[in-house]
Amino acid sequence: MSIPGPSLTARTKLLCTLGPATNTPAFVRGLVTAGASIFRVNFSHGTPDDHARAVGLVRDAEAEGDRALAVLADLPGPKVRLGAMDPDPFRFAPGQPFELRPGGSGSEHGTSTTYPGLAEDLRQGDRVLLADGAVELLVTGIDGATVRTECVRGGTVRSGQGVNVPAERLGLPAVTERDREGLARALDLGVDLVAQSFVRGADDLHELRTLMGDRVVPIVAKIETKPAIEHIGSILEVTDALMVARGDLGVELPMEQIPLLQKDLLRAARAASRPVIVATQMLESMIRAPRPTRAEATDVANAVLDGADAIMLSGETAIGEYPFEAAAAAAKIATAVEARGRDYRAAQPDCRHTGEAAAVAHAVAAVATNEPEVVAITCYTETGRTARLLSAERPASPIYAFIPDEQVRRVNTLNWGVTPLAAERPEDTDAMIALMDEGLRRRSLVAPGEIVVMAASSPAGRTTTNMLKLHQVGSPVR
């Protein structure tokens, strides 16, 4: 096991999936060193004990350093999966007949799926894709509850891999029984964010949030279906964040549409001030290779230039042979692009702020960008909203957010350019300014005499950000 040295800090956040390849304290610490600040636990795989262990590893790594780390629980969603394949893995050949059944053991003639009602949702002539498109089947007939197919494009498939059918016809509920069980477990484990899979509309998000009761955590809507694309406006109104999940999205829609759809989704999310994650096959070759392909490096770079808040690694860190190298490569690419790619970045959405807090955040970012002596932005926030609004402005300076609440700090690890820092609740505005000043100096983030621009609520405790202050670090508050 070779752990790279500390990576350069990218403002685009790195989200790493934990799995069999990274299930020890040393592996998680290594990913943090490489640049990760958010960790995904995929509830589609593993046991409850596996999930609990993964969350515990992140919490232990967080306790060892002065850095907030977040856990994202990814719920299975209404995903249809194959039953047992025999042999496993199973190699499909073009022209081979194959049945999808509600039950029974697997053989070269067919296997079961996790959705008994599949035959009711399919029609003769439909296309069925297995394992994110590794195999393509054509429906040749429906016999009761059995779907008869013929292999159009061959490939290798393993037990439990996905079965993609047209989402608009899928009869599964938006929140399945597995989701309910997974959500309860995730909340008991104290996760910081929950990703909802195969979202089709805003009502799906309302249903999941209602199930949380009084233990509400932010929801990341995974955009991977055609209906989600059609309803993206209403989804952005109710979700806390967005994930462009290109695996299933690329299966459901023509592949040539995905690059521009990704840009459209990132643009819409930024205009709505919602953090957005770009996911799936970012550095896929690094599951088996120590270096990414040039095409993969370009893919990561384009996500950064398009304004992604975070990029996500899946198999690269969950089951890959080079998890540290993959994480370090993603961070290195993001840092280089941020430093040298300003002229190529997606244009910032036009300022349409009407609220006081958003207008102040816009003004703070403008001051930080246009005043060369400003080296950083700092804010005090109890809800995290000020940090999110500042992040959405994509300022030239780093954002240091002083946040008393532990969970709010963790959630803010998702926001582009934001470094969440622990803080006590101040008694008044002067004490708030002093704690930010002292916190910057103690952590050696800003040197005495340098200028920062501060954003906060005044008087302290007010719920709306209304203060902009140019401050020389180390100078008296009064």
CSV table of N, CA, C and O in Angstrom, one decimal, residues 137-183:
chain,number,residue,atom,x,y,z
A,137,LEU,N,-30.1,-6.3,-24.6
A,137,LEU,CA,-31.1,-7.3,-25.0
A,137,LEU,C,-32.3,-6.7,-25.7
A,137,LEU,O,-32.7,-5.5,-25.4
A,138,LEU,N,-33.0,-7.4,-26.6
A,138,LEU,CA,-34.2,-7.0,-27.2
A,138,LEU,C,-35.3,-7.9,-26.8
A,138,LEU,O,-35.2,-9.1,-26.9
A,139,VAL,N,-36.4,-7.2,-26.4
A,139,VAL,CA,-37.6,-8.0,-25.9
A,139,VAL,C,-38.3,-8.6,-27.1
A,139,VAL,O,-38.7,-7.9,-28.0
A,140,THR,N,-38.3,-9.9,-27.2
A,140,THR,CA,-39.0,-10.6,-28.3
A,140,THR,C,-40.4,-11.1,-28.0
A,140,THR,O,-41.1,-11.5,-28.9
A,141,GLY,N,-40.7,-11.1,-26.7
A,141,GLY,CA,-42.1,-11.6,-26.4
A,141,GLY,C,-42.3,-11.6,-24.9
A,141,GLY,O,-41.3,-11.5,-24.1
A,142,ILE,N,-43.5,-11.6,-24.4
A,142,ILE,CA,-43.9,-11.6,-23.0
A,142,ILE,C,-44.8,-12.8,-22.8
A,142,ILE,O,-45.8,-13.0,-23.5
A,143,ASP,N,-44.4,-13.7,-21.9
A,143,ASP,CA,-45.2,-14.9,-21.6
A,143,ASP,C,-45.5,-14.9,-20.1
A,143,ASP,O,-44.8,-15.3,-19.3
A,144,GLY,N,-46.7,-14.3,-19.8
A,144,GLY,CA,-47.1,-14.2,-18.5
A,144,GLY,C,-46.2,-13.2,-17.7
A,144,GLY,O,-46.0,-12.1,-18.1
A,145,ALA,N,-45.5,-13.8,-16.7
A,145,ALA,CA,-44.5,-13.0,-15.9
A,145,ALA,C,-43.1,-13.1,-16.4
A,145,ALA,O,-42.2,-12.6,-15.8
A,146,THR,N,-42.9,-13.8,-17.5
A,146,THR,CA,-41.6,-14.0,-18.1
A,146,THR,C,-41.4,-13.1,-19.3
A,146,THR,O,-42.2,-13.1,-20.2
A,147,VAL,N,-40.2,-12.5,-19.4
A,147,VAL,CA,-39.8,-11.6,-20.5
A,147,VAL,C,-38.8,-12.4,-21.3
A,147,VAL,O,-37.7,-12.8,-20.8
A,148,ARG,N,-39.2,-12.7,-22.6
A,148,ARG,CA,-38.2,-13.4,-23.5
A,148,ARG,C,-37.4,-12.3,-24.3
A,148,ARG,O,-38.0,-11.3,-24.8
A,149,THR,N,-36.1,-12.5,-24.3
A,149,THR,CA,-35.3,-11.5,-25.0
A,149,THR,C,-34.2,-12.3,-25.9
A,149,THR,O,-34.1,-13.5,-25.8
A,150,GLU,N,-33.6,-11.4,-26.7
A,150,GLU,CA,-32.5,-11.9,-27.5
A,150,GLU,C,-31.3,-11.0,-27.4
A,150,GLU,O,-31.6,-9.7,-27.4
A,151,CYS,N,-30.1,-11.5,-27.2
A,151,CYS,CA,-29.0,-10.6,-27.0
A,151,CYS,C,-28.6,-9.9,-28.4
A,151,CYS,O,-28.4,-10.6,-29.4
A,152,VAL,N,-28.5,-8.6,-28.3
A,152,VAL,CA,-28.2,-7.8,-29.5
A,152,VAL,C,-26.7,-7.4,-29.4
A,152,VAL,O,-26.0,-7.4,-30.4
A,153,ARG,N,-26.2,-7.1,-28.2
A,153,ARG,CA,-24.8,-6.8,-28.0
A,153,ARG,C,-24.3,-7.6,-26.8
A,153,ARG,O,-24.8,-7.5,-25.7
A,154,GLY,N,-23.3,-8.4,-27.1
A,154,GLY,CA,-22.8,-9.3,-26.1
A,154,GLY,C,-21.8,-8.6,-25.1
A,154,GLY,O,-21.4,-7.5,-25.3
A,155,GLY,N,-21.5,-9.3,-24.0
A,155,GLY,CA,-20.6,-8.8,-23.0
A,155,GLY,C,-20.8,-9.7,-21.7
A,155,GLY,O,-21.5,-10.7,-21.7
A,156,THR,N,-20.0,-9.3,-20.7
A,156,THR,CA,-20.0,-10.0,-19.5
A,156,THR,C,-20.8,-9.4,-18.4
A,156,THR,O,-20.7,-8.1,-18.2
A,157,VAL,N,-21.6,-10.1,-17.6
A,157,VAL,CA,-22.5,-9.6,-16.6
A,157,VAL,C,-22.3,-10.5,-15.4
A,157,VAL,O,-22.2,-11.7,-15.5
A,158,ARG,N,-22.4,-9.9,-14.2
A,158,ARG,CA,-22.3,-10.6,-12.9
A,158,ARG,C,-23.7,-10.6,-12.2
A,158,ARG,O,-24.5,-9.8,-12.5
A,159,SER,N,-23.8,-11.5,-11.3
A,159,SER,CA,-25.0,-11.5,-10.4
A,159,SER,C,-25.2,-10.2,-9.7
A,159,SER,O,-24.3,-9.5,-9.3
A,160,GLY,N,-26.5,-9.7,-9.6
A,160,GLY,CA,-26.8,-8.5,-8.9
A,160,GLY,C,-26.6,-7.2,-9.7
A,160,GLY,O,-26.9,-6.1,-9.1
A,161,GLN,N,-26.1,-7.3,-10.9
A,161,GLN,CA,-25.9,-6.1,-11.7
A,161,GLN,C,-27.3,-5.5,-12.2
A,161,GLN,O,-28.3,-6.2,-12.2
A,162,GLY,N,-27.3,-4.3,-12.7
A,162,GLY,CA,-28.5,-3.6,-13.0
A,162,GLY,C,-29.2,-4.0,-14.3
A,162,GLY,O,-28.5,-4.5,-15.2
A,163,VAL,N,-30.5,-3.8,-14.3
A,163,VAL,CA,-31.3,-4.1,-15.4
A,163,VAL,C,-32.0,-2.7,-15.7
A,163,VAL,O,-32.8,-2.3,-15.0
A,164,ASN,N,-31.7,-2.1,-16.9
A,164,ASN,CA,-32.2,-0.8,-17.2
A,164,ASN,C,-33.4,-1.0,-18.2
A,164,ASN,O,-33.2,-1.6,-19.3
A,165,VAL,N,-34.5,-0.4,-17.8
A,165,VAL,CA,-35.7,-0.4,-18.7
A,165,VAL,C,-36.2,1.0,-18.7
A,165,VAL,O,-35.8,1.8,-17.9
A,166,PRO,N,-37.1,1.4,-19.7
A,166,PRO,CA,-37.5,2.8,-19.7
A,166,PRO,C,-38.1,3.3,-18.4
A,166,PRO,O,-39.1,2.7,-17.9
A,167,ALA,N,-37.5,4.3,-17.8
A,167,ALA,CA,-37.9,4.8,-16.5
A,167,ALA,C,-39.4,5.3,-16.4
A,167,ALA,O,-40.1,5.1,-15.4
A,168,GLU,N,-39.9,5.9,-17.5
A,168,GLU,CA,-41.2,6.4,-17.5
A,168,GLU,C,-42.3,5.3,-17.4
A,168,GLU,O,-43.4,5.6,-17.1
A,169,ARG,N,-41.9,4.1,-17.7
A,169,ARG,CA,-42.9,3.0,-17.6
A,169,ARG,C,-42.7,2.1,-16.4
A,169,ARG,O,-43.4,1.2,-16.2
A,170,LEU,N,-41.6,2.3,-15.7
A,170,LEU,CA,-41.2,1.4,-14.6
A,170,LEU,C,-42.3,1.6,-13.4
A,170,LEU,O,-42.5,2.7,-13.0
A,171,GLY,N,-42.9,0.5,-13.0
A,171,GLY,CA,-43.9,0.5,-12.0
A,171,GLY,C,-43.5,0.5,-10.6
A,171,GLY,O,-44.3,0.6,-9.7
A,172,LEU,N,-42.2,0.4,-10.4
A,172,LEU,CA,-41.7,0.5,-9.0
A,172,LEU,C,-41.9,1.8,-8.3
A,172,LEU,O,-41.9,2.9,-9.0
A,173,PRO,N,-42.2,1.8,-7.0
A,173,PRO,CA,-42.4,3.1,-6.3
A,173,PRO,C,-41.1,3.9,-6.3
A,173,PRO,O,-40.0,3.3,-6.3
A,174,ALA,N,-41.2,5.2,-6.1
A,174,ALA,CA,-40.0,6.0,-6.1
A,174,ALA,C,-39.2,5.7,-4.9
A,174,ALA,O,-38.0,5.7,-4.9
A,175,VAL,N,-39.8,5.4,-3.7
A,175,VAL,CA,-39.1,5.0,-2.5
A,175,VAL,C,-39.5,3.6,-2.2
A,175,VAL,O,-40.6,3.3,-1.9
A,176,THR,N,-38.6,2.7,-2.4
A,176,THR,CA,-38.8,1.2,-2.2
A,176,THR,C,-38.7,0.8,-0.7
A,176,THR,O,-38.2,1.6,0.1
A,177,GLU,N,-39.0,-0.4,-0.4
A,177,GLU,CA,-38.9,-0.9,0.9
A,177,GLU,C,-37.4,-0.9,1.3
A,177,GLU,O,-37.0,-0.6,2.5
A,178,ARG,N,-36.5,-1.2,0.4
A,178,ARG,CA,-35.1,-1.2,0.7
A,178,ARG,C,-34.6,0.2,1.0
A,178,ARG,O,-33.8,0.4,1.8
A,179,ASP,N,-35.2,1.2,0.3
A,179,ASP,CA,-34.9,2.6,0.6
A,179,ASP,C,-35.3,3.0,2.0
A,179,ASP,O,-34.6,3.7,2.7
A,180,ARG,N,-36.5,2.5,2.4
A,180,ARG,CA,-37.0,2.8,3.8
A,180,ARG,C,-36.1,2.3,4.8
A,180,ARG,O,-35.8,2.9,5.8
A,181,GLU,N,-35.7,1.0,4.6
A,181,GLU,CA,-34.8,0.4,5.6
A,181,GLU,C,-33.5,1.1,5.6
A,181,GLU,O,-32.9,1.3,6.6
A,182,GLY,N,-33.0,1.4,4.4
A,182,GLY,CA,-31.7,2.0,4.3
A,182,GLY,C,-31.7,3.4,4.9
A,182,GLY,O,-30.7,3.8,5.6
A,183,LEU,N,-32.8,4.2,4.7
A,183,LEU,CA,-32.9,5.5,5.2
A,183,LEU,C,-32.8,5.5,6.7
A,183,LEU,O,-32.1,6.2,7.4
